[in-house]
PDB file of C-alpha atoms in Angstrom:
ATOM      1  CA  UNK A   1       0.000   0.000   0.000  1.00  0.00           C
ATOM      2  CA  UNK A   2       1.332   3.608  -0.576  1.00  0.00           C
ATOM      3  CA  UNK A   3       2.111   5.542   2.330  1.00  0.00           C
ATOM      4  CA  UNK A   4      -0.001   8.128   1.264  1.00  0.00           C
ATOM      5  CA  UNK A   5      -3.391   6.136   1.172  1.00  0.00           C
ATOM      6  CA  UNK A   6      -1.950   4.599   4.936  1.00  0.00           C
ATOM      7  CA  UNK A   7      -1.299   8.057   6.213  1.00  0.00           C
ATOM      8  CA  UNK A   8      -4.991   8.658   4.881  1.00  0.00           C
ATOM      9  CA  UNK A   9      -6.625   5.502   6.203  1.00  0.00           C
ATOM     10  CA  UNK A  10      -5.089   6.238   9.519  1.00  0.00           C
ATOM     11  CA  UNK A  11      -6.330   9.933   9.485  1.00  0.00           C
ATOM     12  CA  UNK A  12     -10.053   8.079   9.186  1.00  0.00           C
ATOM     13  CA  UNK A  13      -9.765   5.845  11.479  1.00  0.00           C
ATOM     14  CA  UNK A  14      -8.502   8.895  14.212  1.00  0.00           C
ATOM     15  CA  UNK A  15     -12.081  10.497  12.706  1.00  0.00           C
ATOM     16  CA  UNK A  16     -14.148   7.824  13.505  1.00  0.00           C
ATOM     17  CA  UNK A  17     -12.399   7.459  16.867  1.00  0.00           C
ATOM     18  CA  UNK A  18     -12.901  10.980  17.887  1.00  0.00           C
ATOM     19  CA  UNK A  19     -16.601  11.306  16.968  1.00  0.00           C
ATOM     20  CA  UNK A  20     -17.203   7.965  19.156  1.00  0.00           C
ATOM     21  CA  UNK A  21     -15.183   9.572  21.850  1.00  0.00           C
ATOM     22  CA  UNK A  22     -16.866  12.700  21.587  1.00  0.00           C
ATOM     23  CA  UNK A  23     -20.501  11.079  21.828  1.00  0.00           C
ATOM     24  CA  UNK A  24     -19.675   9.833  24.768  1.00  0.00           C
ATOM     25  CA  UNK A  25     -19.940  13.461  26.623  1.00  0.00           C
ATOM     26  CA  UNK A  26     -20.637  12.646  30.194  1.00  0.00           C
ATOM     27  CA  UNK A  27     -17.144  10.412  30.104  1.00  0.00           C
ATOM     28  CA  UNK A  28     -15.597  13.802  29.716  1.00  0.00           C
ATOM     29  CA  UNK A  29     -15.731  17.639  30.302  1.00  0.00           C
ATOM     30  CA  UNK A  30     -17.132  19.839  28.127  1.00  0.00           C
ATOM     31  CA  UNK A  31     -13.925  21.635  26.770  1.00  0.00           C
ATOM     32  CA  UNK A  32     -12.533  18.120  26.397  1.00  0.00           C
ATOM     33  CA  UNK A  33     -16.012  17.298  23.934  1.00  0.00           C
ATOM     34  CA  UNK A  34     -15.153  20.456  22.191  1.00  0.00           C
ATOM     35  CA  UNK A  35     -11.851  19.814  21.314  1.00  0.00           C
ATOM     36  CA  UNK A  36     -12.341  16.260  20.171  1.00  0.00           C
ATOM     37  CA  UNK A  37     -15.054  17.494  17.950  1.00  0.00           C
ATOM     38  CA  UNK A  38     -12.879  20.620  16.094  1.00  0.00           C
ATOM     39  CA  UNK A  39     -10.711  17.806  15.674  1.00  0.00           C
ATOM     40  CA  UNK A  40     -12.776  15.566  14.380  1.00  0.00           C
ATOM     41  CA  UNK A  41     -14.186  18.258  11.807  1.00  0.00           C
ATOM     42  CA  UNK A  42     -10.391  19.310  10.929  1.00  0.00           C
ATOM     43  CA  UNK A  43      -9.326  15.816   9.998  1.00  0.00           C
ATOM     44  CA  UNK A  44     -12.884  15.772   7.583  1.00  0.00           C
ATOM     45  CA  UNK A  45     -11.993  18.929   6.224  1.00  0.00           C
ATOM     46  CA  UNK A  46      -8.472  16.826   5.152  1.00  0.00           C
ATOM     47  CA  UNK A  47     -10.790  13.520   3.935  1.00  0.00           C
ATOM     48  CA  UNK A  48     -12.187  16.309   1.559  1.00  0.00           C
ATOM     49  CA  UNK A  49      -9.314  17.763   0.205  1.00  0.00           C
ATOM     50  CA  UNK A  50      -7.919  14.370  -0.334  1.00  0.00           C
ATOM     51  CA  UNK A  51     -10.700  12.997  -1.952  1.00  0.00           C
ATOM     52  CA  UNK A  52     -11.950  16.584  -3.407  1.00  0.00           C
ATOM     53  CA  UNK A  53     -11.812  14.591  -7.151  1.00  0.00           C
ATOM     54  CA  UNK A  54     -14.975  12.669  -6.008  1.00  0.00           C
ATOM     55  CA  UNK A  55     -17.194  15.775  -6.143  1.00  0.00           C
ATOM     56  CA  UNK A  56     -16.168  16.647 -10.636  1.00  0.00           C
ATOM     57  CA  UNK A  57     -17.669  12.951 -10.668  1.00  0.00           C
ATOM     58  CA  UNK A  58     -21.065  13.707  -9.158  1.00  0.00           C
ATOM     59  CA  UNK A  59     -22.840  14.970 -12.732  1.00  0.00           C
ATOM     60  CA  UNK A  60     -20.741  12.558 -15.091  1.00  0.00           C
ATOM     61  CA  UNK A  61     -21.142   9.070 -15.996  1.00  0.00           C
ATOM     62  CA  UNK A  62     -24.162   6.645 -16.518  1.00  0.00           C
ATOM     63  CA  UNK A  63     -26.423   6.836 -13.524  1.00  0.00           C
ATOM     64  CA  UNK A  64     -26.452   3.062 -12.265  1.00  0.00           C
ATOM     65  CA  UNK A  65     -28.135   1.838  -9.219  1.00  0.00           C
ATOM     66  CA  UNK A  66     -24.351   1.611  -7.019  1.00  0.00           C
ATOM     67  CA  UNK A  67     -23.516   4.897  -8.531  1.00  0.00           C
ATOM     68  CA  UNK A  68     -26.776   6.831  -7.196  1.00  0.00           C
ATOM     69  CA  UNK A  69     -26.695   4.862  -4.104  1.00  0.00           C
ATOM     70  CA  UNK A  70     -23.025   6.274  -3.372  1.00  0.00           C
ATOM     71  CA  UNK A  71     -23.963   9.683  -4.150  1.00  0.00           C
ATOM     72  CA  UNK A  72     -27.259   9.899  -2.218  1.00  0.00           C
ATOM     73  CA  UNK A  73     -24.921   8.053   1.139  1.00  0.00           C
ATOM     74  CA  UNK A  74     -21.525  10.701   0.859  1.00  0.00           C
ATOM     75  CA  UNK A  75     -23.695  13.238   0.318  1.00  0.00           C
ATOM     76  CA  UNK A  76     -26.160  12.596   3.394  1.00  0.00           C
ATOM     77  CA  UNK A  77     -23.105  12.421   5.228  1.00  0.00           C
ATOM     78  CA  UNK A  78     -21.873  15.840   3.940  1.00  0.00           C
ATOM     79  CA  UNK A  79     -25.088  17.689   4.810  1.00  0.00           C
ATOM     80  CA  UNK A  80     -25.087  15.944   8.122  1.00  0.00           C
ATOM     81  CA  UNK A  81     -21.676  16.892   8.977  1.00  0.00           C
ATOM     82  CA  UNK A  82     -22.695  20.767   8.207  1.00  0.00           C
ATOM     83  CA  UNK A  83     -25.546  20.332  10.506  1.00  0.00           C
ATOM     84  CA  UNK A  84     -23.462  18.792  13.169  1.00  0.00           C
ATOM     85  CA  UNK A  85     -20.853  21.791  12.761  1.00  0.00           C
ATOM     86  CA  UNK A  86     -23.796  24.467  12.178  1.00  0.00           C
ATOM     87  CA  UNK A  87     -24.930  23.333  15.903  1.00  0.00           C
ATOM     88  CA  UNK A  88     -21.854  22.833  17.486  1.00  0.00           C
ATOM     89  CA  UNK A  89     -21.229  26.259  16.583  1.00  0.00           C
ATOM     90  CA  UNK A  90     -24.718  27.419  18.197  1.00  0.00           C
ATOM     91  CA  UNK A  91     -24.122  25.958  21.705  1.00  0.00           C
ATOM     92  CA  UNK A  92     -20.594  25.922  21.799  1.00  0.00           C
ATOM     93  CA  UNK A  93     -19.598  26.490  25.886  1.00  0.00           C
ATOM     94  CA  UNK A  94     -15.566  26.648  25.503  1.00  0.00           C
ATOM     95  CA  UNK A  95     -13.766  26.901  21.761  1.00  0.00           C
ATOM     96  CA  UNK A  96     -16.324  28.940  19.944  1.00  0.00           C
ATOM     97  CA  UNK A  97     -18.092  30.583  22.483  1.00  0.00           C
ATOM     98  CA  UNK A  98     -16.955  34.008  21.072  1.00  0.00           C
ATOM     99  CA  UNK A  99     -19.423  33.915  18.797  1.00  0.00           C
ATOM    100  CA  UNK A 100     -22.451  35.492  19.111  1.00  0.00           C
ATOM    101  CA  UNK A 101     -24.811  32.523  19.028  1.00  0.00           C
ATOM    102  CA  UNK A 102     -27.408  31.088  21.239  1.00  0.00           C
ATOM    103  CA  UNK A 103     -27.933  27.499  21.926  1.00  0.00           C
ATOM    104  CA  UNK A 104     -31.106  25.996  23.046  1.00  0.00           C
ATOM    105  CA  UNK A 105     -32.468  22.421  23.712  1.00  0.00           C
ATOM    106  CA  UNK A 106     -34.191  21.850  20.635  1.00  0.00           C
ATOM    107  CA  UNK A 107     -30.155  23.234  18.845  1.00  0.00           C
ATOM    108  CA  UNK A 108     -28.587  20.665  21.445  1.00  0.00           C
ATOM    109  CA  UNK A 109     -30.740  18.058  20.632  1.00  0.00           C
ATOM    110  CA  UNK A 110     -30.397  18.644  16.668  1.00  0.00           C
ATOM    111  CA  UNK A 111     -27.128  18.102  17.294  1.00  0.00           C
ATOM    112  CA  UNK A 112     -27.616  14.698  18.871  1.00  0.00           C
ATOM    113  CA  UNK A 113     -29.179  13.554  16.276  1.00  0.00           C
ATOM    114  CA  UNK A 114     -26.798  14.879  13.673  1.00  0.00           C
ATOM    115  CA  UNK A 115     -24.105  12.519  15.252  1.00  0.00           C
ATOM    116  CA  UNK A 116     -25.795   9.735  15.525  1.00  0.00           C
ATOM    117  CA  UNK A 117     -27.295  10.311  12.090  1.00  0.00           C
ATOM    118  CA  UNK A 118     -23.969  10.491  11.219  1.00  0.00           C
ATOM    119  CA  UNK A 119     -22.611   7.808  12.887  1.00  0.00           C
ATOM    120  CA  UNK A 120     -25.136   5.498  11.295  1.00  0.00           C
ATOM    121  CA  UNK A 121     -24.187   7.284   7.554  1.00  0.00           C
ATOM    122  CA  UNK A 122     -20.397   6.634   8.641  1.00  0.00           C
ATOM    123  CA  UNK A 123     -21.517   2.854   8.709  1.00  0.00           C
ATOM    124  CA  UNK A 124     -22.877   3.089   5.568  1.00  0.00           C
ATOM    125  CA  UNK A 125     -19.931   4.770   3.890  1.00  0.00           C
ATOM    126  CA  UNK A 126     -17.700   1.825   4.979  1.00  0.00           C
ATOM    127  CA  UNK A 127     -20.090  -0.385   3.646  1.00  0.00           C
ATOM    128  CA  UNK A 128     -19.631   0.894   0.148  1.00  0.00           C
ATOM    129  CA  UNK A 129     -15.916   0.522   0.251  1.00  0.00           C
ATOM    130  CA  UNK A 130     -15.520  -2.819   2.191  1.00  0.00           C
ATOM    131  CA  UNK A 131     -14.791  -5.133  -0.950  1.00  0.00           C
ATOM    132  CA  UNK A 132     -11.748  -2.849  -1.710  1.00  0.00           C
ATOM    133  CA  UNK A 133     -10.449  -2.395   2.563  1.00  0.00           C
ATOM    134  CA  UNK A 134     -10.957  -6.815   2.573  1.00  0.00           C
ATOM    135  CA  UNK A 135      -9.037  -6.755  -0.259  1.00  0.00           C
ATOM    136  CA  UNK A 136      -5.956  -4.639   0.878  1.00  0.00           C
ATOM    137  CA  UNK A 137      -6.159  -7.315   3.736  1.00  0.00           C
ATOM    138  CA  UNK A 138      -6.638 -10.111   1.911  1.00  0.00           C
ATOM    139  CA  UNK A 139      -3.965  -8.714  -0.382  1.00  0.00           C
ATOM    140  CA  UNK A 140      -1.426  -8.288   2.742  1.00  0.00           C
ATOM    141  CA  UNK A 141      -2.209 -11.426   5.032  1.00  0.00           C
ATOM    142  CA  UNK A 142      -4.290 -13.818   2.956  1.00  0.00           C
ATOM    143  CA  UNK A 143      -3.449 -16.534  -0.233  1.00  0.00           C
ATOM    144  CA  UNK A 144      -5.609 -17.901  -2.986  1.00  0.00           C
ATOM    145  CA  UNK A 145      -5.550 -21.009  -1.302  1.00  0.00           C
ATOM    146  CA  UNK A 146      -7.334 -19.455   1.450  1.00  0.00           C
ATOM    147  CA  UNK A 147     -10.044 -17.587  -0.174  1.00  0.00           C
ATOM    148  CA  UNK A 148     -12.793 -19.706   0.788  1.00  0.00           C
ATOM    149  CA  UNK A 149     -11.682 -19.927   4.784  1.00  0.00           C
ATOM    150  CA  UNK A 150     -11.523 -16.115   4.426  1.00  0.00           C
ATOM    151  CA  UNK A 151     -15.119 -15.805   3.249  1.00  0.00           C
ATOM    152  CA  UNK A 152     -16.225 -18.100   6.394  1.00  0.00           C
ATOM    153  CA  UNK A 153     -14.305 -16.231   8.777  1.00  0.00           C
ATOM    154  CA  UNK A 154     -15.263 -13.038   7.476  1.00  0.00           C
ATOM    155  CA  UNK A 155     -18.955 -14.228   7.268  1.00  0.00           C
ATOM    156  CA  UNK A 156     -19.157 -15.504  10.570  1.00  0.00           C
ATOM    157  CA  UNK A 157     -17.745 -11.878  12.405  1.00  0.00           C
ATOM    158  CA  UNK A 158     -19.837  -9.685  10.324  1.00  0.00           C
ATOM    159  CA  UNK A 159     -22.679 -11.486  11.232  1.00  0.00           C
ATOM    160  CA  UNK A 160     -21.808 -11.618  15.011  1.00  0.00           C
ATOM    161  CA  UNK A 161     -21.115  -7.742  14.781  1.00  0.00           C
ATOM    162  CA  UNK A 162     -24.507  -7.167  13.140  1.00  0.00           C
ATOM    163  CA  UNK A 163     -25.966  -8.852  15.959  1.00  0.00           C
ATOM    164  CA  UNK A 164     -24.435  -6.912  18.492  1.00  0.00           C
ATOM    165  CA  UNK A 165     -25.128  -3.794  16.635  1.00  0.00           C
ATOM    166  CA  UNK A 166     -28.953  -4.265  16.432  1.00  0.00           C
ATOM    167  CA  UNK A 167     -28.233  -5.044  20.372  1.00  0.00           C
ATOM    168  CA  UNK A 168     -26.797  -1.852  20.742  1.00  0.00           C
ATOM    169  CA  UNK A 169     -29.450   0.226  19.160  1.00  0.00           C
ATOM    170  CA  UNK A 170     -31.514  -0.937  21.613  1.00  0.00           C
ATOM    171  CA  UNK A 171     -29.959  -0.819  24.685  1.00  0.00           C
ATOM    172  CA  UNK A 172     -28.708   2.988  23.577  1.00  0.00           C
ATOM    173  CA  UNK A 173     -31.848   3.738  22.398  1.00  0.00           C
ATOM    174  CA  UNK A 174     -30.713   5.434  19.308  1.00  0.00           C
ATOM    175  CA  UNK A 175     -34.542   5.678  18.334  1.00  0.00           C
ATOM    176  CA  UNK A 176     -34.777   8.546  20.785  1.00  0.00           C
ATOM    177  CA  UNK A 177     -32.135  10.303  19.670  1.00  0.00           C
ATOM    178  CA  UNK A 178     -32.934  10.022  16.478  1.00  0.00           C
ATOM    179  CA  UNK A 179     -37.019  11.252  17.161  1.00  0.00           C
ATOM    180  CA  UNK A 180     -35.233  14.222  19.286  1.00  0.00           C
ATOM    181  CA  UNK A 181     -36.800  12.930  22.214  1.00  0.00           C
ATOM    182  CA  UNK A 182     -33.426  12.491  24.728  1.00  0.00           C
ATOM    183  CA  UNK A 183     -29.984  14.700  25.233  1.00  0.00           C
ATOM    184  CA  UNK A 184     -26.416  13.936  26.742  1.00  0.00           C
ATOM    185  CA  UNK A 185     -28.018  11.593  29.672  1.00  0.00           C
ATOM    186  CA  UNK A 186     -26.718   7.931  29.914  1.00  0.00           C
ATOM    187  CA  UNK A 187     -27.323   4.886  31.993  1.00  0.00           C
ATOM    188  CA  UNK A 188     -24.158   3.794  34.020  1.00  0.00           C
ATOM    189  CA  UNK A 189     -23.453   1.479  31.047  1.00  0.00           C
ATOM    190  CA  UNK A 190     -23.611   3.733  28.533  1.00  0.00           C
ATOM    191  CA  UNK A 191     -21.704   5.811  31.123  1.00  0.00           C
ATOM    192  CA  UNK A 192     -18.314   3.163  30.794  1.00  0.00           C
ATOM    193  CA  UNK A 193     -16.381   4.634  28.284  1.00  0.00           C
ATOM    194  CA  UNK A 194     -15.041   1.099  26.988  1.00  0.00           C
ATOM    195  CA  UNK A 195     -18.413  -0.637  26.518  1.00  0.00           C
ATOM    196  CA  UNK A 196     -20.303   2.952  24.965  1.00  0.00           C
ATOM    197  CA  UNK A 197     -17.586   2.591  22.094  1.00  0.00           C
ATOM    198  CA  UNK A 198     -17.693  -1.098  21.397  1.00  0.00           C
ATOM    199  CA  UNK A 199     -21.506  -0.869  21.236  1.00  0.00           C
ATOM    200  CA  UNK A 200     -21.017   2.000  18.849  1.00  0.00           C
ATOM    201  CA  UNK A 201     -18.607   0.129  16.937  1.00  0.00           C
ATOM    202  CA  UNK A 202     -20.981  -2.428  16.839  1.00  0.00           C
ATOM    203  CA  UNK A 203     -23.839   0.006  15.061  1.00  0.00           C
ATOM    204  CA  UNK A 204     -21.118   1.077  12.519  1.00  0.00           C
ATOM    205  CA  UNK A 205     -20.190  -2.734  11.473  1.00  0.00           C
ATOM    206  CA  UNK A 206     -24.114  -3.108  11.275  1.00  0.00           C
ATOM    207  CA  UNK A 207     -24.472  -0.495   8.886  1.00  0.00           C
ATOM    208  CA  UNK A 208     -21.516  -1.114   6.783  1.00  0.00           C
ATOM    209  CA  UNK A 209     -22.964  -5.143   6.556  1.00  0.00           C
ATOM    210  CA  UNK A 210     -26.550  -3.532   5.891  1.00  0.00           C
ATOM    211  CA  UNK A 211     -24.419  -1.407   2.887  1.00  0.00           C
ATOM    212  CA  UNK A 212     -22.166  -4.030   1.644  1.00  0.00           C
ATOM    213  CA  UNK A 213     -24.371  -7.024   1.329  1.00  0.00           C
ATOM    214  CA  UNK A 214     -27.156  -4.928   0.327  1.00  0.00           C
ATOM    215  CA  UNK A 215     -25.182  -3.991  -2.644  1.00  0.00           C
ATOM    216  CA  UNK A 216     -24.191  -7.220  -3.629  1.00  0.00           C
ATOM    217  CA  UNK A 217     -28.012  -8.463  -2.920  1.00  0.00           C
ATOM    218  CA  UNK A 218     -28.426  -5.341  -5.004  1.00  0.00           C
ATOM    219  CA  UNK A 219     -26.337  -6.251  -7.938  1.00  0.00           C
ATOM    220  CA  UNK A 220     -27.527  -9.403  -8.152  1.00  0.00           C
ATOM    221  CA  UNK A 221     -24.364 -10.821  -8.327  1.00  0.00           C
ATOM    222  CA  UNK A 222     -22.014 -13.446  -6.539  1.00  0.00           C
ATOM    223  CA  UNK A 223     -21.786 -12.306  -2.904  1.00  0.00           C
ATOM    224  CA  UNK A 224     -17.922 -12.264  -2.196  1.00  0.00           C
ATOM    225  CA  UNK A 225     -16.790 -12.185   1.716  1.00  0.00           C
TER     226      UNK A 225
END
């Protein structure tokens, strides 16, 4: 793999980790939420620019099924990233609290669903581009010979992962977030900073299954691993 497309997996991975860590805003002070969140937006200001050859593609080529599918997902995730800056921006408490903005509930709890909105998009995003990330594994660690072990193994955890992700959705009870109905309150599970992230994790690898082998259900074609 080139070191530039490491250096920019890496930078997306840091993303991911910061938006998890920043969800989890009771496990930290507010400053601390702040900062992990300009960070977070910094670092997708840099997925952007380094995939800013993406956006010339958006009008050209013949409109398939995948194609529209990808465009409708990176660019939900755009908007949604706007609204979770936009709001940020409106109740910021520490780094941007210079500016002359107001923050109420109903802006605090647009923001809650913006990341977790996101979060679920974020899922969906990896979803498109699995095939290519098992490849670069398969590529590094894996053999012809063991192509068909792969597939089993990587069968078998995807589908334990999407179990623990639909799990997770209910025991965070993302559908209140998401219907605006809760804000930064947690249980004292959701409260352990360990077990909030691996049950978020767990919703991400459920959406990126629900995107990957709905696009090869999709396609109509042989599903791969």
């Amino acid at each position: 793999m080139k070191p530039l497309f490491v250096l920019r997996l890496f930078l997306d991975l840091i993303s991911v980790g910061l938006l998890l860590s920043a969800m989890a805003y009771y496990a930290f002070d507010n400053a601390t939420h702040e900062i992990m969140g300009t960070a977070m937006f910094l670092l997708l200001i840099a997925h952007n620019i380094f995939n800013r050859r993406w956006y010339g593609t958006i009008g050209k080529g013949r409109p398939t099924a995948r194609r529209m599918i990808t465009k409708t997902i990176n660019l939900s995730l755009l908007l949604t990233i706007v609204l979770l800056v936009a709001t940020s921006l409106m109740i910021s408490q520490t780094v941007f609290n210079f500016l002359p903005l107001t923050g109420t509930l109903t802006i605090r709890q647009c923001h809650i669903l913006a990341a977790y909105v996101a979060l679920l998009i974020v899922g969906l995003h990896l979803g498109l581009h699995w095939t290519m990330l098992t490849g670069l594994v398969r590529s590094r660690y894996g053999s012809g010979t063991e192509t068909r072990r792969w597939i089993y193994i990587h069968r078998s955890v995807a589908m334990a992962v999407a179990a623990v992700g639909v799990y997770a959705l209910y025991v965070q009870d993302v559908g209140s977030k998401l219907l605006m109905q809760q804000t930064f309150e947690f249980s004292d599970l959701q409260k352990s900073v360990p077990m909030f992230i691996i049950l978020h994790l767990a919703i991400v690898g459920l959406f990126a299954c629900l995107a990957h082998y709905g696009l090869i259900l999709r396609g109509n074609r042989k599903a791969g691993p």
